[in-house]
Amino acid sequence: MRLSRSLVPTLKETPAEAQIASHRLMLRAGLVRQTASGIYAWLPAGWRVLQNIAQIVREEQDASGAQEMLMPTIQSAELWRASGRYDAYGPEMLRLKDRHERELLYGPTNEEMITEIVRSSVKSYRELPQNLYHIQWKFRDEVRPRFGVMRGREFLMKDAYSFDLDYAGAVVSYRKMMLAYMRTFQRLGLKAIPMAADSGPIGGDLSHEFIILAPTGESQVFYDAAFEGIDYTGGQFSFDSEADLQRFHEMMTGSYAATDEKHDTAAWAKVAEKREGRGIEVGHIFYFGTKYSEPMGLTVAGPDGKPVVPHMGSYGIGVSRLVGAIIEASHDEAGIIWPDSVAPWQAVIVNLKPGDAACDSICEDLYAKFAGKALYDDRADRAGAKFADADLMGHPWQIVVGPRGAAAGNVELKRRATGERQELAVDAALARIL
RNA sequence: CGGGGCGUGGCGCAGCCUGGUAGCGCGCGUGUUUUGGGUACACGAGGCCGCCGGUUCGAGUCCGGCCGCCCCGACCA
């Protein structure tokens, strides 16, 4: 995109409503605009980030064997009465009526709907297991939306639902999702720690929250250094190997990890290498047995022909929350520092002197070669303003093209994360990035 | 939902106490200037002062109601 013709409204000053770093930076970098309390419009740059994150989430879900689908945002109240949650869910659920006075709701989650869909189409144990997910907007009428996109009322979530014949099968599905999550967060450039969470009446160790480390996180976290440096994407854990999945699960549950709410000082004392930090919750997975399948009448024919009630689990990632969380984990005084995998553009080409033949020629050439992966700052602004915006927007690379180097066919390459700069020939710079 | 606060050009704010024809900085437009980290100067555009009602000769300012938004707390991807 050419910046001169794009809607990327950066701000020099911070709007008064924004308190935390990610919210301030998202507004200043022109990623989002708030349209109502807890509801945001995603502007071009922000939308690219959101899609990049969603794509990584999607790839890892697919790799785990889950199938993507899309369920609607609007659901009928009837569905929720069947599970008993219509009344139980409370005022957080946005309720609507259509022109015929039929009761509808804007989905806060999709257990009921997916259970109904599976109920109507899956008839035999041979069709299990199934794991279905979608990436869809949710609405939860939070009492107090805050922290920008991290605690909005409308938010984009990836939610997956697994269906297995029995508990043993559900455990395998659970472990696959846990692995998919750790791989996803690693690819997003985040350090994530799975933490045991309340699993309700079902019990067991099959509910985990995924906390990512960020200095400005909401809660204090305590964890074993054993979680550091594990490579989840390198091939040592296969989704197809139950032995791998078990080893992985033991690794994740065998070391101490807790937020301040559940911190156990006695157990903590025994940890050899302690780590503490701040964290943000970005995902939650749990096994809940037949909590929905039972009341909603989901059964399949078992091997002996008799009906069996499938065991379910559900698995959520806050996709839009991740945008804020990544910024909390990766920014400095000047602005955002995007991990390469989620950046809206890999590089910004900063033309210091639009109109100068040498500068224009190098920039146009670079811009074409990046084929959409670079933002071209062709605005007729001061150099300082462009540098400030480039840092603010957080592009992983900045390619500075000025008359000084252009004459010799050189550009300056700056890495946003380290601040490191060097003067290179155009092709050499290009080779470093692509 | 309890507690606190704020709504005045696009953004950040002053003016309100003590009513008298709306102001500052940034941004925006034009021109000159400058030309590698938000340059300087000049001219200019842009405001239902959140909304409704009341008091008053006169309301951004005082009174009442409503709406919106933010912050702290309890709860959540």
Coordinates of C-alpha atoms (C1' of nucleotides) in Angstrom, one line a residue:
Chain A
M1 CA 0.0 0.0 0.0
R2 CA 1.1 3.5 -0.7
L3 CA 0.7 5.5 2.5
S4 CA -0.3 8.6 0.7
R5 CA -3.4 6.9 -0.5
S6 CA -4.2 4.8 2.6
L7 CA -6.3 5.2 5.6
V8 CA -3.7 4.8 8.3
P9 CA -4.6 7.7 10.6
T10 CA -1.7 7.9 13.0
L11 CA -2.0 10.2 15.9
K12 CA 0.7 12.3 17.5
E13 CA -1.1 12.6 20.7
T14 CA -2.9 9.9 22.7
P15 CA -6.7 10.0 22.9
A16 CA -7.8 10.5 26.5
E17 CA -9.7 7.3 26.9
A18 CA -6.7 5.1 26.4
Q19 CA -4.8 4.1 29.5
I20 CA -2.8 1.0 28.8
A21 CA 0.0 0.8 26.3
S22 CA -1.6 -1.5 23.7
H23 CA -4.8 0.6 23.6
R24 CA -2.8 3.8 23.2
L25 CA -0.6 2.4 20.5
M26 CA -3.5 0.8 18.6
L27 CA -5.2 4.1 18.4
R28 CA -2.1 6.1 17.7
A29 CA -0.9 3.7 15.0
G30 CA -4.2 3.8 13.3
L31 CA -5.2 0.2 13.8
V32 CA -8.6 0.6 15.3
R33 CA -11.2 3.2 16.2
Q34 CA -13.8 2.8 18.9
T35 CA -17.3 3.1 17.8
A36 CA -19.1 2.3 21.1
S37 CA -18.1 1.1 24.5
G38 CA -16.1 -2.1 24.0
I39 CA -16.8 -2.1 20.2
Y40 CA -14.1 -1.4 17.6
A41 CA -13.8 -0.8 13.9
W42 CA -10.7 -2.4 12.5
L43 CA -8.9 0.0 10.1
P44 CA -6.8 -1.4 7.2
A45 CA -3.6 -1.9 9.1
G46 CA -5.3 -3.4 12.2
W47 CA -7.4 -5.7 10.0
R48 CA -4.2 -7.0 8.3
V49 CA -2.8 -7.8 11.7
L50 CA -6.0 -9.5 12.8
Q51 CA -6.1 -11.6 9.7
N52 CA -2.4 -12.6 10.1
I53 CA -3.1 -13.8 13.6
A54 CA -6.3 -15.6 12.5
Q55 CA -4.3 -17.3 9.7
I56 CA -1.7 -18.7 12.1
V57 CA -4.4 -19.9 14.4
R58 CA -6.2 -21.5 11.5
E59 CA -3.1 -23.3 10.2
E60 CA -2.4 -24.8 13.6
Q61 CA -6.0 -25.9 14.1
D62 CA -5.9 -27.5 10.7
A63 CA -2.6 -29.2 11.4
S64 CA -4.1 -30.7 14.5
G65 CA -6.9 -32.2 12.5
A66 CA -9.7 -29.8 13.4
Q67 CA -12.0 -28.7 10.6
E68 CA -12.9 -25.1 9.9
M69 CA -16.5 -24.1 9.5
L70 CA -18.6 -21.0 10.2
M71 CA -21.5 -20.7 12.5
P72 CA -23.7 -17.6 12.5
T73 CA -23.5 -14.8 15.1
I74 CA -27.2 -14.7 15.7
Q75 CA -28.8 -17.7 17.4
S76 CA -32.2 -18.6 18.5
A77 CA -33.2 -18.6 22.1
E78 CA -34.8 -22.0 21.7
L79 CA -31.4 -23.6 21.2
W80 CA -30.2 -22.2 24.5
R81 CA -33.4 -23.2 26.4
A82 CA -32.6 -26.8 25.4
S83 CA -29.3 -26.7 27.4
G84 CA -30.8 -24.7 30.2
R85 CA -28.4 -21.9 29.6
Y86 CA -30.8 -19.3 28.3
D87 CA -31.8 -18.3 31.7
A88 CA -28.5 -19.2 33.4
Y89 CA -26.3 -17.1 31.2
G90 CA -27.5 -13.8 32.6
P91 CA -27.3 -10.2 31.4
E92 CA -23.9 -10.8 29.7
M93 CA -25.8 -12.3 26.8
L94 CA -27.2 -9.8 24.3
R95 CA -30.8 -10.7 23.6
L96 CA -32.8 -9.5 20.6
K97 CA -36.2 -9.9 19.1
D98 CA -37.0 -10.1 15.4
R99 CA -40.1 -8.6 13.7
H100 CA -42.2 -11.6 14.7
E101 CA -41.2 -11.2 18.4
R102 CA -39.1 -14.3 18.2
E103 CA -36.3 -14.4 20.7
L104 CA -32.8 -14.3 19.4
L105 CA -29.4 -13.7 20.8
Y106 CA -26.0 -12.6 19.6
G107 CA -23.8 -15.6 20.4
P108 CA -21.4 -15.3 23.3
T109 CA -20.2 -18.9 22.5
N110 CA -21.4 -21.9 20.4
E111 CA -21.6 -25.1 22.4
E112 CA -25.4 -25.4 21.9
M113 CA -25.3 -24.7 18.2
I114 CA -22.5 -27.1 17.4
T115 CA -24.0 -29.8 19.6
E116 CA -27.3 -29.4 17.7
I117 CA -25.5 -29.5 14.3
V118 CA -23.6 -32.7 15.3
R119 CA -26.7 -34.2 16.8
S120 CA -28.5 -33.8 13.5
S121 CA -25.8 -35.2 11.3
V122 CA -23.6 -37.6 13.2
K123 CA -25.2 -41.0 13.8
S124 CA -22.5 -43.5 14.4
Y125 CA -19.4 -43.9 16.6
R126 CA -17.6 -44.5 13.4
E127 CA -17.9 -40.9 12.5
L128 CA -16.1 -39.9 15.7
P129 CA -13.9 -38.2 16.7
Q130 CA -14.8 -34.8 15.3
N131 CA -13.3 -31.5 16.0
L132 CA -14.9 -28.5 14.5
Y133 CA -13.9 -24.9 14.9
H134 CA -14.7 -21.5 13.6
I135 CA -13.3 -18.0 13.8
Q136 CA -16.3 -15.7 14.4
W137 CA -17.3 -12.6 16.2
K138 CA -18.8 -13.0 19.6
F139 CA -20.6 -10.6 21.8
R140 CA -20.6 -10.6 25.6
D141 CA -22.2 -7.6 27.2
E142 CA -19.4 -7.1 29.8
V143 CA -20.3 -5.0 32.7
R144 CA -17.2 -3.0 32.2
P145 CA -15.3 -3.1 28.9
R146 CA -11.8 -1.9 29.1
F147 CA -8.2 -2.2 28.0
G148 CA -9.2 -1.4 24.4
V149 CA -9.5 -4.5 22.3
M150 CA -8.4 -6.8 25.1
R151 CA -11.6 -6.6 27.0
G152 CA -14.1 -5.6 24.4
R153 CA -17.8 -6.6 24.2
E154 CA -17.5 -7.6 20.6
F155 CA -14.5 -9.7 19.9
L156 CA -13.1 -12.2 17.5
M157 CA -12.7 -15.7 18.9
K158 CA -11.5 -19.0 17.6
D159 CA -13.6 -21.6 19.3
A160 CA -13.3 -25.4 18.6
Y161 CA -15.5 -28.2 19.9
S162 CA -14.4 -31.8 20.1
F163 CA -16.7 -34.9 20.1
D164 CA -15.3 -38.2 21.2
L165 CA -16.8 -41.6 21.9
D166 CA -15.4 -41.8 25.4
Y167 CA -13.2 -40.1 28.0
A168 CA -10.0 -41.7 26.6
G169 CA -10.7 -40.3 23.2
A170 CA -11.6 -36.9 24.7
V171 CA -8.2 -36.8 26.4
V172 CA -6.4 -37.3 23.1
S173 CA -8.5 -34.5 21.5
Y174 CA -7.7 -32.2 24.5
R175 CA -4.0 -32.9 24.2
K176 CA -4.0 -32.2 20.5
M177 CA -5.6 -28.8 21.1
M178 CA -3.1 -28.0 23.8
L179 CA -0.3 -28.7 21.4
A180 CA -1.9 -26.7 18.7
Y181 CA -2.1 -23.8 21.1
M182 CA 1.5 -23.9 22.2
R183 CA 2.6 -24.1 18.6
T184 CA 0.3 -21.2 17.7
F185 CA 1.6 -18.9 20.4
Q186 CA 5.2 -19.7 19.6
R187 CA 4.5 -18.8 16.0
L188 CA 3.0 -15.5 17.1
G189 CA 6.2 -14.6 18.8
L190 CA 4.8 -15.1 22.3
K191 CA 5.9 -16.9 25.4
A192 CA 2.9 -18.8 26.6
I193 CA 2.5 -20.9 29.8
P194 CA -0.4 -23.3 30.2
M195 CA -1.9 -23.1 33.7
A196 CA -4.3 -25.5 35.4
A197 CA -7.7 -23.8 35.7
D198 CA -10.9 -24.7 37.5
S199 CA -12.6 -27.5 35.6
G200 CA -15.9 -27.2 37.3
P201 CA -17.9 -30.2 38.5
I202 CA -16.1 -32.6 36.1
G203 CA -12.8 -32.3 37.9
G204 CA -9.5 -33.8 36.7
D205 CA -6.6 -31.9 35.1
L206 CA -8.4 -31.1 31.9
S207 CA -8.8 -27.4 31.9
H208 CA -6.1 -25.0 31.1
E209 CA -5.7 -21.3 30.7
F210 CA -3.0 -20.0 28.4
I211 CA -1.2 -17.1 29.8
I212 CA 1.2 -15.1 27.7
L213 CA 4.0 -13.2 29.3
A214 CA 4.0 -9.4 29.1
P215 CA 5.4 -6.9 31.5
T216 CA 2.1 -5.1 31.7
G217 CA 0.0 -8.2 32.2
E218 CA -3.0 -8.2 34.5
S219 CA -1.9 -11.0 36.8
Q220 CA 1.2 -12.1 38.5
V221 CA 2.4 -15.4 37.2
F222 CA 4.8 -18.0 38.8
Y223 CA 6.3 -20.7 36.7
D224 CA 9.0 -23.3 36.4
A225 CA 11.9 -22.3 34.2
A226 CA 11.4 -25.7 32.5
F227 CA 8.8 -24.0 30.3
E228 CA 11.5 -21.9 28.8
G229 CA 13.1 -22.7 25.5
I230 CA 10.8 -25.5 24.4
D231 CA 10.4 -25.7 20.7
Y232 CA 6.9 -26.9 19.9
T233 CA 7.0 -26.4 16.2
G234 CA 10.3 -28.3 15.5
G235 CA 8.8 -31.7 15.0
Q236 CA 9.4 -33.4 18.3
F237 CA 5.7 -33.6 19.0
S238 CA 3.4 -35.2 16.4
F239 CA -0.3 -34.7 16.4
D240 CA -0.6 -38.3 15.1
S241 CA 1.3 -39.9 17.9
E242 CA -0.5 -40.6 21.1
A243 CA 2.8 -41.3 22.8
D244 CA 4.1 -37.8 21.7
L245 CA 0.8 -36.2 22.9
Q246 CA 1.1 -37.9 26.3
R247 CA 4.7 -36.9 26.7
F248 CA 3.8 -33.4 25.7
H249 CA 0.9 -33.3 28.2
E250 CA 3.1 -34.5 31.0
M251 CA 5.6 -31.9 30.2
M252 CA 3.0 -29.2 30.3
T253 CA 1.4 -30.4 33.5
G254 CA 4.5 -31.7 35.3
S255 CA 6.0 -28.3 36.1
Y256 CA 4.7 -25.6 38.4
A257 CA 2.7 -22.8 36.8
A258 CA 0.1 -20.6 38.5
T259 CA -1.3 -17.1 38.6
D260 CA -1.4 -15.2 41.8
E261 CA -5.0 -16.3 42.5
K262 CA -4.0 -20.0 42.6
H263 CA -0.5 -19.6 43.8
D264 CA 0.6 -22.4 46.1
T265 CA 3.6 -21.2 48.2
A266 CA 4.4 -24.7 49.5
A267 CA 4.6 -26.2 46.0
W268 CA 6.4 -23.1 44.8
A269 CA 9.1 -23.6 47.4
K270 CA 10.1 -26.9 45.8
V271 CA 10.6 -25.4 42.4
A272 CA 14.3 -25.4 41.6
E273 CA 14.4 -22.7 39.0
K274 CA 11.7 -20.1 39.6
R275 CA 10.4 -17.6 37.2
E276 CA 8.0 -14.8 37.9
G277 CA 6.3 -12.4 35.6
R278 CA 3.1 -10.7 34.5
G279 CA 0.7 -12.4 32.2
I280 CA -2.4 -12.0 30.0
E281 CA -4.9 -14.8 29.4
V282 CA -5.4 -15.4 25.7
G283 CA -6.8 -18.9 25.6
H284 CA -8.8 -21.4 27.5
I285 CA -9.4 -25.1 26.8
F286 CA -11.5 -27.6 28.7
Y287 CA -13.0 -31.0 28.7
F288 CA -16.6 -31.0 29.9
G289 CA -17.8 -34.6 29.3
T290 CA -21.5 -34.8 28.5
K291 CA -22.5 -31.5 29.9
Y292 CA -24.2 -30.4 26.6
S293 CA -24.5 -33.7 24.8
E294 CA -26.6 -35.2 27.5
P295 CA -29.3 -32.5 28.0
M296 CA -29.4 -31.8 24.2
G297 CA -29.9 -35.4 23.4
L298 CA -26.8 -36.0 21.3
T299 CA -26.2 -39.7 21.0
V300 CA -24.5 -41.9 18.4
A301 CA -24.8 -45.6 17.8
G302 CA -22.0 -47.5 19.6
P303 CA -20.2 -50.6 18.4
D304 CA -22.9 -52.7 19.9
G305 CA -25.7 -50.7 18.3
K306 CA -26.7 -49.1 21.5
P307 CA -26.7 -45.3 21.9
V308 CA -23.6 -43.6 23.4
V309 CA -23.4 -40.0 24.6
P310 CA -20.3 -38.4 23.2
H311 CA -17.7 -36.6 25.4
M312 CA -17.1 -33.0 24.5
G313 CA -14.5 -30.4 25.0
S314 CA -14.2 -26.8 23.9
Y315 CA -11.2 -24.7 23.1
G316 CA -11.0 -20.9 22.8
I317 CA -8.5 -18.4 21.6
G318 CA -9.2 -14.7 21.8
V319 CA -8.0 -13.6 18.4
S320 CA -8.7 -9.9 18.7
R321 CA -7.4 -9.9 22.3
L322 CA -4.2 -11.3 20.9
V323 CA -3.6 -8.1 18.9
G324 CA -3.5 -6.1 22.2
A325 CA -1.7 -8.8 24.0
I326 CA 1.1 -9.0 21.4
I327 CA 1.6 -5.3 21.6
E328 CA 1.7 -5.4 25.4
A329 CA 4.4 -8.0 25.1
S330 CA 6.3 -6.2 22.3
H331 CA 6.6 -2.4 22.3
D332 CA 8.8 0.4 23.4
E333 CA 8.5 4.2 24.0
A334 CA 8.4 4.9 20.3
G335 CA 5.7 2.4 19.4
I336 CA 4.8 -1.1 18.5
I337 CA 7.4 -3.8 17.6
W338 CA 5.5 -6.3 15.5
P339 CA 6.8 -9.9 15.4
D340 CA 7.5 -10.7 11.8
S341 CA 4.7 -13.3 11.7
V342 CA 1.9 -10.8 12.5
A343 CA 3.1 -7.5 11.2
P344 CA 0.7 -5.8 8.8
W345 CA 3.6 -5.3 6.4
Q346 CA 7.1 -6.8 6.6
A347 CA 8.7 -3.5 5.8
V348 CA 8.1 0.1 5.3
I349 CA 9.9 1.8 2.4
V350 CA 10.6 5.3 3.6
N351 CA 11.1 7.7 0.7
L352 CA 12.8 10.7 2.2
K353 CA 12.5 12.8 -0.9
P354 CA 9.5 12.0 -3.1
G355 CA 10.0 13.7 -6.4
D356 CA 13.8 13.0 -6.4
A357 CA 14.4 10.8 -9.4
A358 CA 16.9 8.5 -7.8
C359 CA 14.8 8.1 -4.6
D360 CA 11.6 7.5 -6.5
S361 CA 13.1 5.0 -8.8
I362 CA 14.6 2.9 -6.0
C363 CA 11.4 3.1 -4.0
E364 CA 9.2 2.1 -6.8
D365 CA 11.5 -0.8 -7.7
L366 CA 11.5 -2.0 -4.1
Y367 CA 7.8 -1.6 -3.7
A368 CA 7.1 -3.7 -6.8
K369 CA 9.5 -6.4 -5.6
F370 CA 7.8 -6.7 -2.2
A371 CA 4.5 -7.5 -4.0
G372 CA 2.2 -6.2 -1.4
K373 CA 4.3 -7.1 1.7
A374 CA 5.6 -3.6 2.1
L375 CA 4.1 -0.3 2.9
Y376 CA 5.4 2.5 0.9
D377 CA 5.7 5.8 2.7
D378 CA 5.5 8.1 -0.3
R379 CA 4.1 11.1 1.6
A380 CA 5.5 14.5 1.1
D381 CA 6.3 14.8 4.8
R382 CA 9.4 15.6 6.8
A383 CA 11.8 12.8 7.4
G384 CA 11.3 13.1 11.1
A385 CA 7.6 12.6 10.8
K386 CA 8.1 9.5 8.7
F387 CA 10.6 8.0 11.0
A388 CA 8.3 8.6 13.9
D389 CA 5.4 6.9 12.2
A390 CA 7.5 4.0 11.0
D391 CA 8.6 3.3 14.6
L392 CA 5.0 3.8 15.9
M393 CA 3.5 1.4 13.4
G394 CA 6.2 -1.1 14.3
H395 CA 7.1 -2.6 10.9
P396 CA 9.8 -5.2 11.4
W397 CA 12.0 -3.5 8.8
Q398 CA 12.5 0.0 7.7
I399 CA 14.1 0.7 4.4
V400 CA 15.2 4.3 4.3
V401 CA 15.8 5.7 0.8
G402 CA 17.3 9.2 0.8
P403 CA 19.2 11.3 -1.7
R404 CA 22.4 10.7 0.2
G405 CA 22.6 7.0 -0.4
A406 CA 20.4 6.8 -3.5
A407 CA 23.0 8.3 -5.7
A408 CA 25.3 5.3 -5.0
G409 CA 22.4 2.9 -5.2
N410 CA 22.4 2.4 -1.4
V411 CA 19.6 2.4 1.2
E412 CA 19.6 2.2 4.9
L413 CA 18.1 -0.8 6.5
K414 CA 16.8 -0.6 10.1
R415 CA 15.6 -3.5 12.2
R416 CA 12.8 -2.2 14.4
A417 CA 13.3 -4.7 17.3
T418 CA 17.0 -3.9 17.8
G419 CA 17.4 -0.5 16.3
E420 CA 20.3 -1.8 14.4
R421 CA 20.9 0.0 11.1
Q422 CA 23.2 -0.5 8.2
E423 CA 23.7 0.9 4.7
L424 CA 23.4 -1.6 2.0
A425 CA 22.9 -1.9 -1.7
V426 CA 19.3 -2.2 -2.7
D427 CA 19.4 -5.9 -3.6
A428 CA 21.3 -6.8 -0.5
A429 CA 18.6 -5.0 1.6
L430 CA 15.9 -6.9 -0.2
A431 CA 17.7 -10.2 0.3
R432 CA 17.9 -9.6 4.0
I433 CA 14.1 -9.3 4.3
L434 CA 12.6 -11.6 1.8
Chain B
rC1 C1' -23.5 -3.3 39.8
rG2 C1' -20.9 -0.1 43.9
rG3 C1' -17.4 4.1 44.0
rG4 C1' -15.0 8.3 41.2
rG5 C1' -14.5 11.4 36.9
rC6 C1' -15.2 13.5 32.0
rG7 C1' -18.2 15.3 27.5
rU8 C1' -15.9 22.6 24.2
rG9 C1' -13.1 22.3 15.8
rG10 C1' -9.8 15.8 13.9
rC11 C1' -6.5 15.0 18.7
rG12 C1' -4.9 17.1 23.6
rC13 C1' -6.9 20.9 26.6
rA14 C1' -8.3 26.1 28.9
rG15 C1' -12.8 28.9 29.6
rC16 C1' -17.6 27.3 33.9
rC17 C1' -16.5 29.0 40.6
rU18 C1' -17.8 35.0 39.8
rG19 C1' -23.5 34.4 33.0
rG20 C1' -22.3 39.3 28.4
rU21 C1' -21.2 37.3 20.9
rA22 C1' -15.8 30.8 22.1
rG23 C1' -9.8 30.4 23.0
rC24 C1' -4.7 27.8 23.1
rG25 C1' -1.3 23.8 21.3
rC26 C1' -1.0 20.0 17.8
rG27 C1' -3.2 18.4 13.3
rC28 C1' -5.5 20.0 8.4
rG29 C1' -5.4 23.5 3.6
rU30 C1' -2.4 27.2 0.6
rG31 C1' 2.3 29.6 0.0
rU32 C1' 7.3 30.5 1.3
rU33 C1' 11.1 28.0 4.0
rU34 C1' 13.5 23.7 5.7
rU35 C1' 15.5 18.8 3.8
rG36 C1' 18.1 12.2 7.4
rG37 C1' 14.5 12.0 13.7
rG38 C1' 7.5 15.4 14.3
rU39 C1' 11.5 22.8 10.8
rA40 C1' 10.0 27.9 10.8
rC41 C1' 6.8 31.9 9.2
rA42 C1' 2.4 33.9 6.9
rC43 C1' -2.5 33.4 5.5
rG44 C1' -6.8 30.2 5.9
rA45 C1' -10.7 26.4 6.7
rG46 C1' -13.1 24.0 10.5
rG47 C1' -17.3 24.4 16.6
rC48 C1' -25.6 21.9 17.1
rC49 C1' -19.8 24.0 23.6
rG50 C1' -23.3 15.7 24.3
rC51 C1' -29.0 16.1 24.2
rC52 C1' -33.7 18.0 26.2
rG53 C1' -36.0 21.3 29.4
rG54 C1' -35.8 25.4 33.1
rU55 C1' -33.9 30.2 35.3
rU56 C1' -32.4 34.9 33.0
rC57 C1' -32.8 40.7 29.0
rG58 C1' -28.8 37.1 27.9
rA59 C1' -26.5 30.2 29.3
rG60 C1' -20.4 26.8 27.2
rU61 C1' -21.0 29.0 32.2
rC62 C1' -26.4 28.4 36.9
rC63 C1' -30.6 24.4 38.0
rG64 C1' -33.1 19.7 36.6
rG65 C1' -33.5 15.3 33.7
rC66 C1' -31.4 12.2 30.0
rC67 C1' -27.5 10.1 26.9
rG68 C1' -22.5 8.8 26.0
rC69 C1' -17.5 7.7 27.5
rC70 C1' -13.4 6.7 30.9
rC71 C1' -11.0 5.1 35.5
rC72 C1' -10.9 1.9 40.4
rG73 C1' -13.4 -2.5 42.5
rA74 C1' -16.2 -7.6 42.0
rC75 C1' -16.5 -11.0 37.1
rC76 C1' -14.7 -12.8 32.0
rA77 C1' -11.5 -15.2 25.5

